[in-house]
PDB file of C-alpha atoms in Angstrom:
ATOM      1  CA  MET A   1     -39.246 -50.412  58.881  1.00 46.00           C
ATOM      2  CA  ILE A   2     -37.502 -51.472  55.709  1.00 44.00           C
ATOM      3  CA  ASN A   3     -39.879 -49.453  53.549  1.00 47.00           C
ATOM      4  CA  ARG A   4     -39.102 -46.291  55.486  1.00 49.00           C
ATOM      5  CA  ILE A   5     -35.383 -46.792  55.028  1.00 46.00           C
ATOM      6  CA  LEU A   6     -35.773 -47.190  51.305  1.00 46.00           C
ATOM      7  CA  ILE A   7     -37.860 -44.043  51.072  1.00 46.00           C
ATOM      8  CA  THR A   8     -35.310 -42.103  53.083  1.00 50.00           C
ATOM      9  CA  ASN A   9     -32.430 -43.239  50.837  1.00 51.00           C
ATOM     10  CA  ASN A  10     -34.271 -42.191  47.668  1.00 51.00           C
ATOM     11  CA  HIS A  11     -34.944 -38.782  49.161  1.00 51.00           C
ATOM     12  CA  ARG A  12     -31.258 -38.306  49.962  1.00 53.00           C
ATOM     13  CA  LYS A  13     -30.252 -39.297  46.428  1.00 51.00           C
ATOM     14  CA  THR A  14     -32.651 -36.703  44.984  1.00 55.00           C
ATOM     15  CA  GLU A  15     -31.221 -33.986  47.203  1.00 55.00           C
ATOM     16  CA  SER A  16     -27.681 -34.942  46.163  1.00 54.00           C
ATOM     17  CA  GLY A  17     -28.604 -34.702  42.443  1.00 55.00           C
ATOM     18  CA  GLN A  18     -30.201 -31.309  42.937  1.00 62.00           C
ATOM     19  CA  ALA A  19     -27.131 -30.001  44.734  1.00 63.00           C
ATOM     20  CA  LEU A  20     -24.866 -31.189  41.898  1.00 69.00           C
ATOM     21  CA  ILE A  21     -26.563 -28.974  39.284  1.00 71.00           C
ATOM     22  CA  PRO A  22     -25.487 -25.618  40.820  1.00 74.00           C
ATOM     23  CA  VAL A  23     -21.957 -26.965  41.214  1.00 72.00           C
ATOM     24  CA  LEU A  24     -21.824 -27.867  37.529  1.00 77.00           C
ATOM     25  CA  MET A  25     -23.177 -24.437  36.576  1.00 78.00           C
ATOM     26  CA  VAL A  26     -20.491 -22.727  38.646  1.00 77.00           C
ATOM     27  CA  VAL A  27     -17.805 -24.898  37.026  1.00 78.00           C
ATOM     28  CA  LEU A  28     -19.115 -24.045  33.547  1.00 81.00           C
ATOM     29  CA  ILE A  29     -19.166 -20.310  34.324  1.00 82.00           C
ATOM     30  CA  ILE A  30     -15.625 -20.387  35.722  1.00 83.00           C
ATOM     31  CA  THR A  31     -14.410 -22.374  32.694  1.00 83.00           C
ATOM     32  CA  ALA A  32     -16.025 -19.951  30.233  1.00 79.00           C
ATOM     33  CA  PHE A  33     -14.529 -17.017  32.136  1.00 77.00           C
ATOM     34  CA  ALA A  34     -11.076 -18.614  32.055  1.00 79.00           C
ATOM     35  CA  VAL A  35     -11.343 -19.295  28.312  1.00 80.00           C
ATOM     36  CA  THR A  36     -12.367 -15.679  27.718  1.00 82.00           C
ATOM     37  CA  ILE A  37      -9.395 -14.378  29.683  1.00 82.00           C
ATOM     38  CA  VAL A  38      -6.960 -16.668  27.858  1.00 79.00           C
ATOM     39  CA  THR A  39      -8.363 -15.706  24.441  1.00 81.00           C
ATOM     40  CA  SER A  40      -8.222 -12.005  25.290  1.00 80.00           C
ATOM     41  CA  SER A  41      -4.641 -12.375  26.540  1.00 80.00           C
ATOM     42  CA  HIS A  42      -3.594 -14.109  23.311  1.00 80.00           C
ATOM     43  CA  ARG A  43      -5.137 -11.309  21.256  1.00 82.00           C
ATOM     44  CA  GLU A  44      -3.382  -8.630  23.296  1.00 82.00           C
ATOM     45  CA  VAL A  45      -0.051 -10.422  22.987  1.00 80.00           C
ATOM     46  CA  LYS A  46      -0.507 -10.770  19.210  1.00 82.00           C
ATOM     47  CA  ALA A  47      -1.507  -7.118  18.856  1.00 81.00           C
ATOM     48  CA  ALA A  48       1.524  -6.025  20.867  1.00 80.00           C
ATOM     49  CA  ASP A  49       3.765  -8.219  18.720  1.00 78.00           C
ATOM     50  CA  ASN A  50       2.325  -6.741  15.508  1.00 82.00           C
ATOM     51  CA  SER A  51       2.767  -3.220  16.867  1.00 84.00           C
ATOM     52  CA  LEU A  52       6.388  -3.983  17.737  1.00 83.00           C
ATOM     53  CA  LYS A  53       7.022  -5.347  14.239  1.00 83.00           C
ATOM     54  CA  ASP A  54       5.477  -2.229  12.671  1.00 85.00           C
ATOM     55  CA  VAL A  55       7.726   0.023  14.733  1.00 86.00           C
ATOM     56  CA  GLN A  56      10.770  -2.072  13.855  1.00 86.00           C
ATOM     57  CA  ALA A  57       9.911  -1.987  10.136  1.00 86.00           C
ATOM     58  CA  TYR A  58       9.440   1.793  10.234  1.00 88.00           C
ATOM     59  CA  TYR A  59      12.805   2.473  11.842  1.00 87.00           C
ATOM     60  CA  ILE A  60      14.563  -0.082   9.633  1.00 85.00           C
ATOM     61  CA  ALA A  61      13.202   1.702   6.555  1.00 86.00           C
ATOM     62  CA  LYS A  62      14.054   5.122   7.962  1.00 87.00           C
ATOM     63  CA  GLY A  63      17.572   3.983   8.856  1.00 85.00           C
ATOM     64  CA  ALA A  64      18.035   2.498   5.365  1.00 85.00           C
ATOM     65  CA  VAL A  65      17.065   5.793   3.717  1.00 86.00           C
ATOM     66  CA  ASN A  66      19.389   7.803   5.964  1.00 88.00           C
ATOM     67  CA  TYR A  67      22.221   5.329   5.414  1.00 84.00           C
ATOM     68  CA  THR A  68      21.768   5.391   1.629  1.00 83.00           C
ATOM     69  CA  ALA A  69      21.643   9.198   1.572  1.00 84.00           C
ATOM     70  CA  ALA A  70      24.875   9.381   3.567  1.00 86.00           C
ATOM     71  CA  VAL A  71      26.604   6.852   1.306  1.00 84.00           C
ATOM     72  CA  LEU A  72      25.479   8.723  -1.829  1.00 83.00           C
ATOM     73  CA  GLN A  73      26.670  12.025  -0.379  1.00 83.00           C
ATOM     74  CA  GLN A  74      30.080  10.558   0.346  1.00 82.00           C
ATOM     75  CA  ALA A  75      30.444   8.565  -2.884  1.00 79.00           C
ATOM     76  CA  THR A  76      29.437  11.461  -5.175  1.00 78.00           C
ATOM     77  CA  ASN A  77      31.041  14.261  -3.152  1.00 77.00           C
ATOM     78  CA  GLY A  78      27.689  15.971  -2.884  1.00 69.00           C
ATOM     79  CA  GLY A  79      26.668  15.222  -6.451  1.00 66.00           C
ATOM     80  CA  ASP A  80      29.889  16.196  -8.221  1.00 62.00           C
ATOM     81  CA  TYR A  81      30.732  12.665  -9.370  1.00 66.00           C
ATOM     82  CA  PRO A  82      28.722   9.691 -10.617  1.00 67.00           C
ATOM     83  CA  ALA A  83      27.757   7.272  -7.897  1.00 70.00           C
ATOM     84  CA  ASN A  84      29.935   4.179  -7.589  1.00 72.00           C
ATOM     85  CA  LEU A  85      28.339   2.160  -4.823  1.00 75.00           C
ATOM     86  CA  THR A  86      28.852  -1.292  -3.421  1.00 77.00           C
ATOM     87  CA  GLN A  87      26.226  -3.287  -1.566  1.00 78.00           C
ATOM     88  CA  PRO A  88      26.471  -3.175   2.229  1.00 79.00           C
ATOM     89  CA  PRO A  89      27.493  -6.252   4.222  1.00 78.00           C
ATOM     90  CA  ASP A  90      24.932  -8.977   4.946  1.00 80.00           C
ATOM     91  CA  THR A  91      23.229  -8.490   1.557  1.00 84.00           C
ATOM     92  CA  ASP A  92      21.822 -11.568  -0.142  1.00 85.00           C
ATOM     93  CA  GLY A  93      21.648 -12.336  -3.856  1.00 82.00           C
ATOM     94  CA  ASN A  94      18.255 -10.627  -4.205  1.00 83.00           C
ATOM     95  CA  GLY A  95      19.467  -7.339  -2.770  1.00 82.00           C
ATOM     96  CA  TRP A  96      17.960  -7.673   0.718  1.00 88.00           C
ATOM     97  CA  THR A  97      20.227  -6.526   3.547  1.00 86.00           C
ATOM     98  CA  GLN A  98      19.864  -7.758   7.106  1.00 85.00           C
ATOM     99  CA  PHE A  99      19.570  -5.063   9.748  1.00 81.00           C
ATOM    100  CA  GLY A 100      19.065  -6.386  13.263  1.00 79.00           C
ATOM    101  CA  ASP A 101      16.028  -8.656  13.214  1.00 79.00           C
ATOM    102  CA  GLY A 102      14.735  -7.281   9.894  1.00 83.00           C
ATOM    103  CA  TYR A 103      15.720  -6.781   6.277  1.00 85.00           C
ATOM    104  CA  TYR A 104      15.629  -3.841   3.892  1.00 85.00           C
ATOM    105  CA  LYS A 105      16.154  -3.284   0.192  1.00 85.00           C
ATOM    106  CA  VAL A 106      16.965   0.057  -1.430  1.00 82.00           C
ATOM    107  CA  ASP A 107      16.637   0.768  -5.149  1.00 79.00           C
ATOM    108  CA  ILE A 108      18.381   3.935  -6.348  1.00 77.00           C
ATOM    109  CA  ILE A 109      16.855   5.371  -9.527  1.00 74.00           C
ATOM    110  CA  ASP A 110      18.170   8.355 -11.443  1.00 71.00           C
ATOM    111  CA  THR A 111      15.185  10.671 -11.930  1.00 71.00           C
ATOM    112  CA  SER A 112      17.015  13.700 -13.329  1.00 68.00           C
ATOM    113  CA  SER A 113      15.518  13.124 -16.794  1.00 67.00           C
ATOM    114  CA  ARG A 114      11.932  12.743 -15.637  1.00 78.00           C
ATOM    115  CA  LEU A 115       9.167  15.211 -16.445  1.00 83.00           C
ATOM    116  CA  ASN A 116       6.564  16.624 -14.113  1.00 87.00           C
ATOM    117  CA  VAL A 117       3.159  15.914 -15.641  1.00 89.00           C
ATOM    118  CA  ASN A 118       1.770  19.086 -14.062  1.00 91.00           C
ATOM    119  CA  THR A 119       4.346  21.470 -15.499  1.00 89.00           C
ATOM    120  CA  ALA A 120       5.824  19.866 -18.642  1.00 90.00           C
ATOM    121  CA  SER A 121       4.792  21.431 -21.932  1.00 89.00           C
ATOM    122  CA  ALA A 122       2.898  19.508 -24.589  1.00 89.00           C
ATOM    123  CA  ALA A 123       6.013  19.543 -26.784  1.00 89.00           C
ATOM    124  CA  ASP A 124       8.118  17.955 -24.029  1.00 90.00           C
ATOM    125  CA  LEU A 125       5.442  15.378 -23.255  1.00 89.00           C
ATOM    126  CA  ALA A 126       5.289  14.488 -26.963  1.00 89.00           C
ATOM    127  CA  LYS A 127       8.916  13.288 -26.714  1.00 87.00           C
ATOM    128  CA  LEU A 128       7.928  10.509 -24.328  1.00 84.00           C
ATOM    129  CA  PRO A 129       8.215   6.989 -25.765  1.00 81.00           C
ATOM    130  CA  ILE A 130       4.532   6.306 -25.073  1.00 80.00           C
ATOM    131  CA  CYS A 131       3.602   9.255 -27.303  1.00 81.00           C
ATOM    132  CA  GLN A 132       6.046   8.455 -30.079  1.00 78.00           C
ATOM    133  CA  LEU A 133       5.447   4.703 -30.167  1.00 78.00           C
ATOM    134  CA  THR A 134       1.759   4.330 -29.300  1.00 79.00           C
ATOM    135  CA  ASP A 135      -0.465   7.411 -29.584  1.00 84.00           C
ATOM    136  CA  PRO A 136       0.805  10.913 -30.507  1.00 86.00           C
ATOM    137  CA  SER A 137      -2.329  12.485 -29.007  1.00 91.00           C
ATOM    138  CA  ILE A 138      -1.471  11.364 -25.477  1.00 92.00           C
ATOM    139  CA  ALA A 139       0.617  14.489 -24.856  1.00 92.00           C
ATOM    140  CA  ALA A 140      -2.285  16.748 -25.823  1.00 93.00           C
ATOM    141  CA  ASN A 141      -4.670  14.612 -23.762  1.00 94.00           C
ATOM    142  CA  ILE A 142      -2.488  15.041 -20.664  1.00 94.00           C
ATOM    143  CA  VAL A 143      -2.414  18.816 -21.121  1.00 94.00           C
ATOM    144  CA  ASP A 144      -6.184  18.979 -21.665  1.00 95.00           C
ATOM    145  CA  TRP A 145      -6.797  16.917 -18.533  1.00 95.00           C
ATOM    146  CA  ARG A 146      -4.846  19.323 -16.312  1.00 95.00           C
ATOM    147  CA  ASP A 147      -5.572  22.719 -17.920  1.00 94.00           C
ATOM    148  CA  ALA A 148      -8.471  24.863 -16.695  1.00 93.00           C
ATOM    149  CA  ASP A 149     -10.373  25.199 -19.987  1.00 93.00           C
ATOM    150  CA  GLU A 150     -12.508  23.001 -22.204  1.00 93.00           C
ATOM    151  CA  THR A 151     -10.642  23.826 -25.405  1.00 92.00           C
ATOM    152  CA  PRO A 152      -8.845  20.812 -26.916  1.00 92.00           C
ATOM    153  CA  THR A 153      -5.112  21.216 -27.439  1.00 91.00           C
ATOM    154  CA  THR A 154      -3.760  20.752 -30.956  1.00 90.00           C
ATOM    155  CA  LEU A 155      -0.234  19.410 -31.301  1.00 86.00           C
ATOM    156  CA  GLN A 156       1.466  17.993 -34.374  1.00 81.00           C
ATOM    157  CA  ASN A 157      -1.821  17.631 -36.258  1.00 85.00           C
ATOM    158  CA  VAL A 158      -3.496  15.744 -33.397  1.00 88.00           C
ATOM    159  CA  THR A 159      -6.144  17.053 -31.017  1.00 91.00           C
ATOM    160  CA  GLY A 160      -6.519  16.374 -27.326  1.00 92.00           C
ATOM    161  CA  ALA A 161      -9.604  15.351 -25.365  1.00 93.00           C
ATOM    162  CA  GLU A 162     -11.822  17.425 -23.117  1.00 95.00           C
ATOM    163  CA  SER A 163     -14.990  16.650 -21.156  1.00 94.00           C
ATOM    164  CA  ASP A 164     -17.103  16.063 -24.268  1.00 95.00           C
ATOM    165  CA  TYR A 165     -15.046  12.924 -24.990  1.00 95.00           C
ATOM    166  CA  TYR A 166     -15.065  11.630 -21.405  1.00 96.00           C
ATOM    167  CA  GLN A 167     -18.830  12.187 -21.174  1.00 95.00           C
ATOM    168  CA  SER A 168     -19.260   9.698 -24.031  1.00 95.00           C
ATOM    169  CA  LEU A 169     -17.656   6.909 -21.988  1.00 94.00           C
ATOM    170  CA  THR A 170     -19.363   4.410 -19.689  1.00 92.00           C
ATOM    171  CA  PRO A 171     -19.435   5.518 -16.962  1.00 92.00           C
ATOM    172  CA  PRO A 172     -19.134   9.167 -18.046  1.00 94.00           C
ATOM    173  CA  TYR A 173     -16.947  11.705 -16.256  1.00 95.00           C
ATOM    174  CA  ASN A 174     -15.441  15.123 -16.890  1.00 95.00           C
ATOM    175  CA  ALA A 175     -11.886  16.172 -17.582  1.00 95.00           C
ATOM    176  CA  LYS A 176     -10.382  17.256 -14.288  1.00 94.00           C
ATOM    177  CA  ASN A 177      -9.217  20.675 -15.546  1.00 94.00           C
ATOM    178  CA  ALA A 178      -6.845  20.805 -12.587  1.00 94.00           C
ATOM    179  CA  PRO A 179      -3.364  19.478 -11.771  1.00 94.00           C
ATOM    180  CA  PHE A 180      -2.801  15.764 -11.274  1.00 94.00           C
ATOM    181  CA  ASP A 181      -2.885  14.602  -7.658  1.00 92.00           C
ATOM    182  CA  THR A 182      -1.248  11.215  -8.303  1.00 89.00           C
ATOM    183  CA  VAL A 183       0.590   9.546 -11.159  1.00 88.00           C
ATOM    184  CA  GLU A 184      -2.108   6.842 -11.215  1.00 90.00           C
ATOM    185  CA  GLU A 185      -4.585   9.510 -12.299  1.00 93.00           C
ATOM    186  CA  LEU A 186      -3.042   9.204 -15.759  1.00 93.00           C
ATOM    187  CA  LEU A 187      -5.144   6.053 -16.168  1.00 93.00           C
ATOM    188  CA  LEU A 188      -8.189   8.326 -16.553  1.00 95.00           C
ATOM    189  CA  VAL A 189      -6.626  10.157 -19.494  1.00 95.00           C
ATOM    190  CA  LYS A 190      -7.615   9.159 -23.004  1.00 94.00           C
ATOM    191  CA  GLY A 191      -5.106   6.830 -24.651  1.00 92.00           C
ATOM    192  CA  ILE A 192      -3.313   5.745 -21.467  1.00 90.00           C
ATOM    193  CA  THR A 193      -4.232   2.111 -20.881  1.00 89.00           C
ATOM    194  CA  PRO A 194      -3.126  -0.125 -17.989  1.00 89.00           C
ATOM    195  CA  ALA A 195      -0.782  -1.926 -20.409  1.00 86.00           C
ATOM    196  CA  ILE A 196       0.919   1.385 -21.230  1.00 85.00           C
ATOM    197  CA  PHE A 197       1.018   2.629 -17.645  1.00 84.00           C
ATOM    198  CA  TYR A 198       2.110  -0.578 -15.921  1.00 83.00           C
ATOM    199  CA  GLY A 199       3.976  -2.165 -18.818  1.00 74.00           C
ATOM    200  CA  GLN A 200       3.087  -5.235 -20.845  1.00 59.00           C
ATOM    201  CA  ASN A 201       4.313  -7.568 -18.092  1.00 51.00           C
ATOM    202  CA  GLY A 202       2.324  -5.848 -15.367  1.00 44.00           C
ATOM    203  CA  THR A 203       5.234  -3.888 -13.871  1.00 46.00           C
ATOM    204  CA  ILE A 204       5.588  -0.137 -13.774  1.00 43.00           C
ATOM    205  CA  PRO A 205       7.995   0.995 -16.487  1.00 45.00           C
ATOM    206  CA  THR A 206      10.817   3.432 -15.844  1.00 42.00           C
ATOM    207  CA  ALA A 207       9.101   6.102 -17.913  1.00 42.00           C
ATOM    208  CA  PRO A 208      10.373   9.670 -17.400  1.00 44.00           C
ATOM    209  CA  LEU A 209       7.380  10.871 -15.409  1.00 51.00           C
ATOM    210  CA  SER A 210       7.692  12.361 -11.936  1.00 51.00           C
ATOM    211  CA  ASP A 211       5.281  12.398  -9.035  1.00 48.00           C
ATOM    212  CA  PRO A 212       2.845  15.308  -9.498  1.00 52.00           C
ATOM    213  CA  ALA A 213       3.075  16.038  -5.793  1.00 47.00           C
ATOM    214  CA  ASN A 214       6.653  17.159  -6.343  1.00 47.00           C
ATOM    215  CA  SER A 215       7.026  20.676  -7.677  1.00 40.00           C
ATOM    216  CA  THR A 216      10.330  20.013  -9.437  1.00 38.00           C
ATOM    217  CA  THR A 217      11.071  18.103 -12.597  1.00 33.00           C
ATOM    218  CA  GLY A 218      12.701  15.273 -10.660  1.00 32.00           C
ATOM    219  CA  LEU A 219      11.662  13.278  -7.640  1.00 26.00           C
TER     220      LEU A 219
END
C-alpha cells in the first residue's frame, strides 16, 4: 500500500512540472509583447518630439527673417539710409536671441559689392583679392570653366584653363563649360584651393562673390 502511494505522488509531481512549462511560455510571450509595445511607444514619442522641434525651429527661423526684414525696412526707410540697428531683447553675449522655447541668431551682411561668378567679366573678377594676391590666372580660369568653348581665356598676360588641363589631373574631369550651380563648385577650378575658398583658418571669407543661383550681382 505504501509503494502505491509513493508511485502516485511521483506521477502527480510529473504532471505538475509538465503543466508549468506552458505557463512559463505564456508568461515569456506576454513579457516580450509588452517590451515590444513599450519600445515602440518610446520610439513614437521620440519621433513626435523631434518632429515638433523641427517645426518649431522652422517657424523660429522664418519669424526671425521676417522680423529682421521689417526692422531693416523701418531703420533704413526702405534703403534710403544706412542701417543703425540694435539687438532685440533677450539677446545674449554671443548674439543668440530667445524666442519662445528656442533661440535664433541673425547675421546681416552687406552684399552690394559682391560679384556674380556667372555674369562678372574677367576684368572684374581679376580685381578680387584672391586674384591680385595669390594667382592672377584665377579670373581667367573661372571664365573658362563657365563659358561654352574650349578656348583658353587670356587676361593680363595669363591664360586660363580648359578641359585639356583638367584631364591631366587625377582623377581627370572636363571643364564644365556651363554656368556655376553652387559657389562650392569653385573648388573644381584651377588655382582655387580649399585654403583660398574657406580661408586659412577654415572659415569662409567675406569675399565679394555671390551665389550663382541668384541672377543679380548681390544676394
